[in-house]
Short mmCIF file of C-alpha atoms in Angstrom, two decimals:
data_model
loop_
_atom_site.label_atom_id
_atom_site.label_comp_id
_atom_site.label_asym_id
_atom_site.label_seq_id
_atom_site.Cartn_x
_atom_site.Cartn_y
_atom_site.Cartn_z
CA MET A 1 -21.88 -18.75 13.98
CA LYS A 2 -21.61 -14.97 14.24
CA GLN A 3 -19.58 -13.27 11.49
CA GLU A 4 -16.86 -10.84 12.46
CA PRO A 5 -17.70 -7.22 11.56
CA LYS A 6 -15.70 -5.70 8.75
CA ALA A 7 -12.78 -3.56 9.87
CA TRP A 8 -10.87 -1.00 7.82
CA TYR A 9 -7.47 -2.00 6.44
CA SER A 10 -4.96 -0.25 4.24
CA ALA A 11 -2.84 -2.22 1.82
CA ARG A 12 0.49 -1.06 0.43
CA THR A 13 1.33 -2.61 -2.94
CA PHE A 14 4.27 -2.19 -5.30
CA TYR A 15 4.62 -2.10 -9.10
CA ARG A 16 7.14 -1.59 -11.90
CA TRP A 17 6.00 0.45 -14.91
CA LEU A 18 7.24 -1.53 -17.89
CA THR A 19 6.35 0.90 -20.68
CA SER A 20 7.77 4.10 -19.20
CA GLU A 21 11.24 5.16 -20.27
CA ASN A 22 12.86 4.80 -16.86
CA GLN A 23 10.60 1.94 -15.71
CA PRO A 24 9.84 3.61 -12.36
CA TYR A 25 8.52 1.78 -9.34
CA GLU A 26 5.19 2.73 -7.82
CA GLU A 27 3.89 2.30 -4.29
CA ARG A 28 0.14 2.53 -3.66
CA VAL A 29 -1.88 2.52 -0.46
CA VAL A 30 -5.51 1.47 -0.92
CA LEU A 31 -8.32 1.09 1.65
CA PHE A 32 -10.44 -2.04 2.12
CA GLN A 33 -13.08 -3.30 4.50
CA ALA A 34 -12.55 -6.94 5.45
CA ARG A 35 -13.39 -9.38 8.23
CA SER A 36 -9.77 -10.48 8.75
CA LEU A 37 -6.19 -9.73 7.85
CA ASP A 38 -6.19 -12.69 5.45
CA GLU A 39 -9.29 -11.38 3.68
CA ALA A 40 -7.73 -7.91 3.41
CA ILE A 41 -4.63 -9.45 1.82
CA GLU A 42 -6.79 -11.37 -0.67
CA LEU A 43 -8.70 -8.19 -1.58
CA ALA A 44 -5.44 -6.27 -1.98
CA GLU A 45 -3.90 -8.93 -4.21
CA ARG A 46 -7.00 -9.04 -6.39
CA GLU A 47 -7.21 -5.24 -6.68
CA SER A 48 -3.47 -5.05 -7.35
CA ALA A 49 -3.74 -7.49 -10.27
CA GLU A 50 -6.68 -5.54 -11.70
CA TYR A 51 -4.80 -2.24 -11.37
CA ALA A 52 -1.70 -3.66 -13.07
CA GLY A 53 -3.86 -5.21 -15.80
CA GLU A 54 -5.19 -1.77 -16.76
CA SER A 55 -1.68 -0.78 -17.84
CA ASP A 56 1.57 -2.54 -18.54
CA PHE A 57 2.67 -2.81 -14.90
CA GLU A 58 4.48 -5.65 -13.20
CA VAL A 59 3.07 -6.45 -9.76
CA LEU A 60 5.92 -6.89 -7.28
CA ASP A 61 5.67 -9.72 -4.78
CA MET A 62 4.96 -7.79 -1.59
CA VAL A 63 1.73 -6.64 0.05
CA GLN A 64 1.79 -4.87 3.41
CA VAL A 65 -1.57 -4.72 5.18
CA TYR A 66 -2.31 -2.53 8.18
CA ARG A 67 -5.46 -2.66 10.32
CA ILE A 68 -6.76 0.88 10.62
CA SER A 69 -9.84 0.56 12.79
CA ASP A 70 -12.76 -1.61 13.75
CA GLY A 71 -15.78 -1.45 11.48
CA ASP A 72 -17.73 0.84 13.80
CA GLU A 73 -15.00 3.51 13.90
CA GLU A 74 -15.13 6.37 11.43
CA VAL A 75 -12.34 6.63 8.86
CA GLY A 76 -11.73 10.11 7.50
CA ALA A 77 -9.38 13.07 7.41
CA GLY A 78 -6.42 12.52 9.69
CA THR A 79 -6.89 8.76 10.04
CA GLU A 80 -3.56 6.93 10.03
CA VAL A 81 -3.71 4.50 7.09
CA PHE A 82 -0.22 3.03 7.31
CA SER A 83 2.65 2.85 9.76
CA LYS A 84 5.93 0.97 9.68
CA LEU A 85 8.72 1.06 12.24
CA HIS A 86 12.29 0.87 10.95
CA ALA A 87 14.78 -0.58 13.43
CA LEU A 88 17.88 0.98 11.89
CA GLU A 89 20.79 2.55 13.69
CA LEU A 90 21.22 5.50 11.34
CA PRO A 91 21.32 9.27 11.83
CA ALA A 92 18.08 10.92 10.68
CA ASN A 93 19.62 12.39 7.50
CA GLU A 94 20.99 8.97 6.42
CA PHE A 95 17.63 7.34 7.09
CA LEU A 96 15.84 9.93 4.95
CA ASP A 97 18.47 9.65 2.20
CA ARG A 98 17.89 5.89 2.13
CA TYR A 99 14.18 6.42 1.39
CA ASP A 100 14.58 9.38 -0.95
CA SER A 101 14.96 7.46 -4.18
CA GLY A 102 15.27 10.47 -6.46
CA PRO A 103 12.72 12.43 -8.46
CA ALA A 104 9.15 11.32 -7.81
CA HIS A 105 6.29 11.43 -10.27
CA THR A 106 3.05 12.71 -8.83
CA GLN A 107 -0.36 13.06 -10.32
CA ILE A 108 -2.83 15.74 -9.30
CA SER A 109 -6.43 15.16 -10.30
CA GLU A 110 -8.96 17.95 -10.40
#
């Protein structure tokens, strides 16, 4: 039986920081190569648990996986790694307000 080639997937995972003063939520998008959507989800769940275990984070019960490309396609600058359509009947400013949850913490690595 021929094995499926590995395709690129992105996985969006969610956390709650338990030791920070305001206990902020974190969203992460991580890339994986997998042979199926189910395998990508398994890899994301495993990586998510490892990431949370490095600090005092609670893993939230949602993983969103998105197939980026087939294994033979190059992934690089400008590659879409996640997309989600929102079927909401809201004016643009109300939609953006809904997803602007306040001050964001960012980290810049050199």
